[in-house]
XYZ file of N, CA, C and O in Angstrom:
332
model
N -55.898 -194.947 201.651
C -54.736 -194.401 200.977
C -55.146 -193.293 200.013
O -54.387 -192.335 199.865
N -56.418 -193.372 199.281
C -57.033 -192.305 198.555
C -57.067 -191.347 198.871
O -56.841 -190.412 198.103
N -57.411 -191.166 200.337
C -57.895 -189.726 201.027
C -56.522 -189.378 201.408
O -56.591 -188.291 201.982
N -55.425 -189.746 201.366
C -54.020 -188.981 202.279
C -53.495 -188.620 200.953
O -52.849 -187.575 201.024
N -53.564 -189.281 199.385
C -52.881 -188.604 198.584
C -54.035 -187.131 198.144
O -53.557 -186.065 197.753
N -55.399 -187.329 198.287
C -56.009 -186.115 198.090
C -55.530 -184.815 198.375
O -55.571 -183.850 197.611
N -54.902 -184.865 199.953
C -54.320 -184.087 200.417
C -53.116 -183.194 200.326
O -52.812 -182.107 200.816
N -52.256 -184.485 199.109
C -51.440 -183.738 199.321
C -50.731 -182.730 198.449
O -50.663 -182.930 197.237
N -50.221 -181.699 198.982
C -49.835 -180.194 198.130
C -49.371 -180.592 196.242
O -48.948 -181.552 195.598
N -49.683 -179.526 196.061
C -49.140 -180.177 194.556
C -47.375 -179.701 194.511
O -47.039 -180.286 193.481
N -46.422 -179.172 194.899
C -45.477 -179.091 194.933
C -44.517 -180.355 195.489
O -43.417 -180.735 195.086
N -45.600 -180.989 196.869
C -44.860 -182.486 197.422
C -45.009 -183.379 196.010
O -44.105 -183.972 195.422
N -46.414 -183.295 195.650
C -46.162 -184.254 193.906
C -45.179 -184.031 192.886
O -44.553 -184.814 192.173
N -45.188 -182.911 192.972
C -43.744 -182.473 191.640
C -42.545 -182.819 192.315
O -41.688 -183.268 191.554
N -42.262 -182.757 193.358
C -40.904 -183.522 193.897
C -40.933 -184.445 193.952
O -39.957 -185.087 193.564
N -42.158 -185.147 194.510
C -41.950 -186.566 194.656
C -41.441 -187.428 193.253
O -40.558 -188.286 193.236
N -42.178 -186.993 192.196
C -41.961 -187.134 190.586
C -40.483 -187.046 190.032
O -39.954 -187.855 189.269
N -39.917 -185.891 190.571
C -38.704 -185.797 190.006
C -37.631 -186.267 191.223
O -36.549 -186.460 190.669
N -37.514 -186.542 192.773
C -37.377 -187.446 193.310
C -36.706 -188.757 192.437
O -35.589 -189.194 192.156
N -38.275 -189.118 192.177
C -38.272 -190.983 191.543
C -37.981 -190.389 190.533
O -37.164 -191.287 190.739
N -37.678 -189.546 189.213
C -36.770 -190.027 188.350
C -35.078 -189.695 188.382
O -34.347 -190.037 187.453
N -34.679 -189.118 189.361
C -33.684 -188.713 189.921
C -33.257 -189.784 190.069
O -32.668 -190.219 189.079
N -33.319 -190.678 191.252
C -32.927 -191.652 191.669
C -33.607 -192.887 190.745
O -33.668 -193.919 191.413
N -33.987 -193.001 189.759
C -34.379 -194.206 189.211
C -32.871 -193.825 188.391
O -31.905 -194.568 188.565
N -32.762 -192.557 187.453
C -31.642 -192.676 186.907
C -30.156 -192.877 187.451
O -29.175 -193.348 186.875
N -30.316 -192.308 188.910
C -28.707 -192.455 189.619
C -28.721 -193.741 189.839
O -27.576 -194.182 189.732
N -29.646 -194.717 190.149
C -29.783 -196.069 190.357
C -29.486 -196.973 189.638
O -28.695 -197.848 189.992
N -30.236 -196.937 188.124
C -30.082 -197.129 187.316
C -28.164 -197.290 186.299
O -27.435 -198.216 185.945
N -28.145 -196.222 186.250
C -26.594 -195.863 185.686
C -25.363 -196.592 187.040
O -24.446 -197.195 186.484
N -25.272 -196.599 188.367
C -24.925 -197.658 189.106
C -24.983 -198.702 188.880
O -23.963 -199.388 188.937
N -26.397 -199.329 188.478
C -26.396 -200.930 188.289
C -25.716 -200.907 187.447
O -24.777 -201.672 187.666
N -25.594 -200.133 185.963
C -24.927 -201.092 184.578
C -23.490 -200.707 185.035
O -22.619 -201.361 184.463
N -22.909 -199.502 186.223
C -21.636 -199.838 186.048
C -20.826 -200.558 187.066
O -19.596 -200.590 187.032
N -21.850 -201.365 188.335
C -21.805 -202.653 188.500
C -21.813 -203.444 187.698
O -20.678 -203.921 187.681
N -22.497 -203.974 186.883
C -22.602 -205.125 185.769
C -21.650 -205.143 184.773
O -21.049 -206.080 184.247
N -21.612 -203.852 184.587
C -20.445 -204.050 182.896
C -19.738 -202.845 183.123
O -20.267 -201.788 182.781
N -18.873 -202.848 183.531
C -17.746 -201.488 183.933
C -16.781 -201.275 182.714
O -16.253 -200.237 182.316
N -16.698 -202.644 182.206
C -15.979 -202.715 181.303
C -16.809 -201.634 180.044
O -16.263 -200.595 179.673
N -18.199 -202.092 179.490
C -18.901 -201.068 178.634
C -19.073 -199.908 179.417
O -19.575 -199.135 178.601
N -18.953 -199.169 180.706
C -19.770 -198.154 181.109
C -17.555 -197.848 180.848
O -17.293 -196.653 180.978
N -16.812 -198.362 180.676
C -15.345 -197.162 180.578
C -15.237 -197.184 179.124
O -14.598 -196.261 178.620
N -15.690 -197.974 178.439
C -15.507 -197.883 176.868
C -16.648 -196.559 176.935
O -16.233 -195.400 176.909
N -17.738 -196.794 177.002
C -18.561 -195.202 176.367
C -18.038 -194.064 177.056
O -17.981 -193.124 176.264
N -17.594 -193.720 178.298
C -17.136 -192.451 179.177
C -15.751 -192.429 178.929
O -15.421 -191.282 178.628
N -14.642 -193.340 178.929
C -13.533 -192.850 178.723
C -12.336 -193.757 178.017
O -11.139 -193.687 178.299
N -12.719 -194.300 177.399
C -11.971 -195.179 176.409
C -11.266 -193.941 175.232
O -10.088 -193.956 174.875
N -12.259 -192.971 174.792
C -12.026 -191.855 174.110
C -10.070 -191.546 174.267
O -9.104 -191.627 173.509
N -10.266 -191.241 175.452
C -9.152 -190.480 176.487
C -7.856 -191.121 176.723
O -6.860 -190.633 177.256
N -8.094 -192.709 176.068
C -6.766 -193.844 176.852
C -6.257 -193.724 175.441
O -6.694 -193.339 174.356
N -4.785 -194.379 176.086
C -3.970 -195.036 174.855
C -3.873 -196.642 174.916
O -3.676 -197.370 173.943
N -4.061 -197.074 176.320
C -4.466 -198.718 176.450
C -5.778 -198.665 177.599
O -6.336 -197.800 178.274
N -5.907 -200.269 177.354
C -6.841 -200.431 178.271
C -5.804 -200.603 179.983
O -4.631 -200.904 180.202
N -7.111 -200.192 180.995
C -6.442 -200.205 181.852
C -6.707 -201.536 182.752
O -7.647 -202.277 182.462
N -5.628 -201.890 184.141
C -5.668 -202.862 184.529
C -7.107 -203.733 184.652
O -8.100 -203.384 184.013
N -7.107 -204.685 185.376
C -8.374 -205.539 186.075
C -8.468 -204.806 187.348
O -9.631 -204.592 187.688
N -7.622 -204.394 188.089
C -8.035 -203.803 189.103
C -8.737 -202.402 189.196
O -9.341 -202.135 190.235
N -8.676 -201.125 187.755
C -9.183 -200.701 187.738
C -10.433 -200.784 187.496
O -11.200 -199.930 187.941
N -10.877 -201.845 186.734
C -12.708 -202.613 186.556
C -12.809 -202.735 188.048
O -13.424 -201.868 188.669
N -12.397 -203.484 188.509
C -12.950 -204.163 189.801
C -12.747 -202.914 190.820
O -12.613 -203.503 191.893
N -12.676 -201.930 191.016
C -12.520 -200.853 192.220
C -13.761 -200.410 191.481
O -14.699 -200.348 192.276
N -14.160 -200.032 190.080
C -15.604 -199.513 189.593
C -16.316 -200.068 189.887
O -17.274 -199.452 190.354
N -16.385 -201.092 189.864
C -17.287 -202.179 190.075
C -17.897 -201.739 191.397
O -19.080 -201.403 191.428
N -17.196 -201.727 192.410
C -17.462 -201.704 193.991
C -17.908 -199.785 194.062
O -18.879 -199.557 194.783
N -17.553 -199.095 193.687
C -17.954 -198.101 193.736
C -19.394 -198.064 193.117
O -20.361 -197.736 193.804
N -19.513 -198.441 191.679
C -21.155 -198.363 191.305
C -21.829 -198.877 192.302
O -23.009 -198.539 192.216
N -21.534 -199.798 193.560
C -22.519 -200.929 193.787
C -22.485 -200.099 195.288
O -23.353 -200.373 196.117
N -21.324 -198.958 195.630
C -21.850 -198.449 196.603
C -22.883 -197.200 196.102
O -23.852 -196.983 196.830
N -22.698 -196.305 194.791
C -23.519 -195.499 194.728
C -25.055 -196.214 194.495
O -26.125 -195.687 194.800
N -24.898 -197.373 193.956
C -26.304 -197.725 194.494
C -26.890 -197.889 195.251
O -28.071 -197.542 195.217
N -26.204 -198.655 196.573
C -26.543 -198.534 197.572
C -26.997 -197.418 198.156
O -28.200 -197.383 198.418
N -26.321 -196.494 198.423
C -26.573 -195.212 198.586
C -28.035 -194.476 197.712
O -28.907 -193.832 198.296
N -28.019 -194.728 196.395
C -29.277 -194.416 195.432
C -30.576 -194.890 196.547
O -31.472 -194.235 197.079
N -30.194 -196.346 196.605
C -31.536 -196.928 196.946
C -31.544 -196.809 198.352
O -32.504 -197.446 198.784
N -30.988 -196.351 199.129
C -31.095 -195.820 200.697
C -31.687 -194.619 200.984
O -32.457 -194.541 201.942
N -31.366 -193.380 200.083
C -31.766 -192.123 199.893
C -33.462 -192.322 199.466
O -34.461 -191.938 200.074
N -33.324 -193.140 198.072
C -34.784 -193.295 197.747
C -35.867 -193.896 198.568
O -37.044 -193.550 198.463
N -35.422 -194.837 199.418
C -36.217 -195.282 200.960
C -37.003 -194.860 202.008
O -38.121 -194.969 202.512
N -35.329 -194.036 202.174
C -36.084 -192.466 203.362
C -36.675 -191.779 202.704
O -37.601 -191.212 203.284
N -36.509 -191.484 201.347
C -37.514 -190.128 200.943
C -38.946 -191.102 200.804
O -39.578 -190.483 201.659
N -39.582 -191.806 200.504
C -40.115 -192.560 199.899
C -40.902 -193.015 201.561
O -42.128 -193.110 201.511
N -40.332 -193.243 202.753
C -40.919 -193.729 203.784
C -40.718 -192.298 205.121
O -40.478 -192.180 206.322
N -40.985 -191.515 204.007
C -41.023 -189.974 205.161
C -42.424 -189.183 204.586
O -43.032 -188.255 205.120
N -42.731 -189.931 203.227
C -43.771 -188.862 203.281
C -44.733 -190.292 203.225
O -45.961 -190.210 203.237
Protein backbone atom coordinates (compact mmCIF):
# COMPACT_ATOMS: atom_id res chain seq x y z
CA UNK A 1 0.00 0.00 0.00
CA UNK A 2 3.16 2.28 0.60
CA UNK A 3 4.40 2.08 -2.86
CA UNK A 4 0.80 3.00 -4.68
CA UNK A 5 0.39 6.09 -2.36
CA UNK A 6 4.17 7.07 -3.35
CA UNK A 7 2.86 7.43 -6.60
CA UNK A 8 0.43 9.33 -6.34
CA UNK A 9 0.18 13.02 -8.03
CA UNK A 10 0.06 15.64 -5.50
CA UNK A 11 -3.11 17.30 -6.90
CA UNK A 12 -5.10 13.56 -6.50
CA UNK A 13 -3.90 14.30 -2.60
CA UNK A 14 -5.29 17.79 -2.40
CA UNK A 15 -8.61 16.50 -3.64
CA UNK A 16 -8.68 13.61 -2.03
CA UNK A 17 -8.25 15.94 1.32
CA UNK A 18 -10.81 18.28 0.50
CA UNK A 19 -13.05 15.40 -0.94
CA UNK A 20 -13.04 13.92 2.83
CA UNK A 21 -13.69 17.18 4.36
CA UNK A 22 -16.41 18.01 1.99
CA UNK A 23 -18.29 15.12 2.62
CA UNK A 24 -17.35 14.57 6.29
CA UNK A 25 -19.11 18.02 6.65
CA UNK A 26 -22.20 17.31 4.21
CA UNK A 27 -22.41 14.05 6.22
CA UNK A 28 -22.01 15.27 9.19
CA UNK A 29 -24.65 18.34 9.16
CA UNK A 30 -27.28 15.39 7.69
CA UNK A 31 -26.78 13.26 10.65
CA UNK A 32 -27.67 16.11 13.32
CA UNK A 33 -30.59 17.03 11.05
CA UNK A 34 -31.66 13.45 11.17
CA UNK A 35 -31.27 13.36 14.92
CA UNK A 36 -32.54 16.70 16.06
CA UNK A 37 -34.44 18.60 13.29
CA UNK A 38 -36.10 20.10 15.85
CA UNK A 39 -32.45 22.04 17.00
CA UNK A 40 -31.10 22.06 13.32
CA UNK A 41 -34.88 24.52 12.57
CA UNK A 42 -34.40 26.45 15.78
CA UNK A 43 -30.63 27.60 14.66
CA UNK A 44 -31.54 28.03 10.60
CA UNK A 45 -34.98 29.23 10.82
CA UNK A 46 -36.83 29.72 13.91
CA UNK A 47 -35.41 33.47 13.35
CA UNK A 48 -38.04 33.73 10.38
CA UNK A 49 -41.37 32.01 12.13
CA UNK A 50 -44.08 33.45 14.10
CA UNK A 51 -44.98 29.75 15.47
CA UNK A 52 -43.54 26.62 15.55
CA UNK A 53 -44.37 24.51 12.74
CA UNK A 54 -46.31 21.19 12.50
CA UNK A 55 -44.82 17.49 13.46
CA UNK A 56 -45.05 16.74 10.04
CA UNK A 57 -42.81 19.36 9.07
CA UNK A 58 -39.91 17.73 11.60
CA UNK A 59 -40.64 14.44 10.30
CA UNK A 60 -40.38 15.19 6.25
CA UNK A 61 -36.68 16.84 7.60
CA UNK A 62 -35.99 14.19 9.22
CA UNK A 63 -36.26 11.84 6.06
CA UNK A 64 -34.65 14.26 3.87
CA UNK A 65 -31.36 14.67 6.16
CA UNK A 66 -31.24 10.85 6.22
CA UNK A 67 -31.52 10.85 2.42
CA UNK A 68 -28.76 13.54 1.98
CA UNK A 69 -26.80 11.30 3.95
CA UNK A 70 -27.27 8.63 2.27
CA UNK A 71 -26.37 10.17 -0.71
CA UNK A 72 -23.12 11.94 1.35
CA UNK A 73 -21.99 8.51 2.18
CA UNK A 74 -22.62 6.89 -1.36
CA UNK A 75 -20.73 9.69 -3.19
CA UNK A 76 -17.94 9.36 -0.51
CA UNK A 77 -17.68 5.42 -1.36
CA UNK A 78 -17.29 5.75 -5.03
CA UNK A 79 -14.87 8.47 -4.69
CA UNK A 80 -13.02 6.69 -2.01
CA UNK A 81 -13.19 3.05 -3.97
CA UNK A 82 -12.14 4.62 -7.50
CA UNK A 83 -8.94 5.73 -6.59
Amino acid sequence: MELITMFVPPELKLFSILATIFFTLWIGFALFGAIAPYTLWKITQSWKATKEPPKSYFMMQRIIAILFATVGISFWVFLWTRY
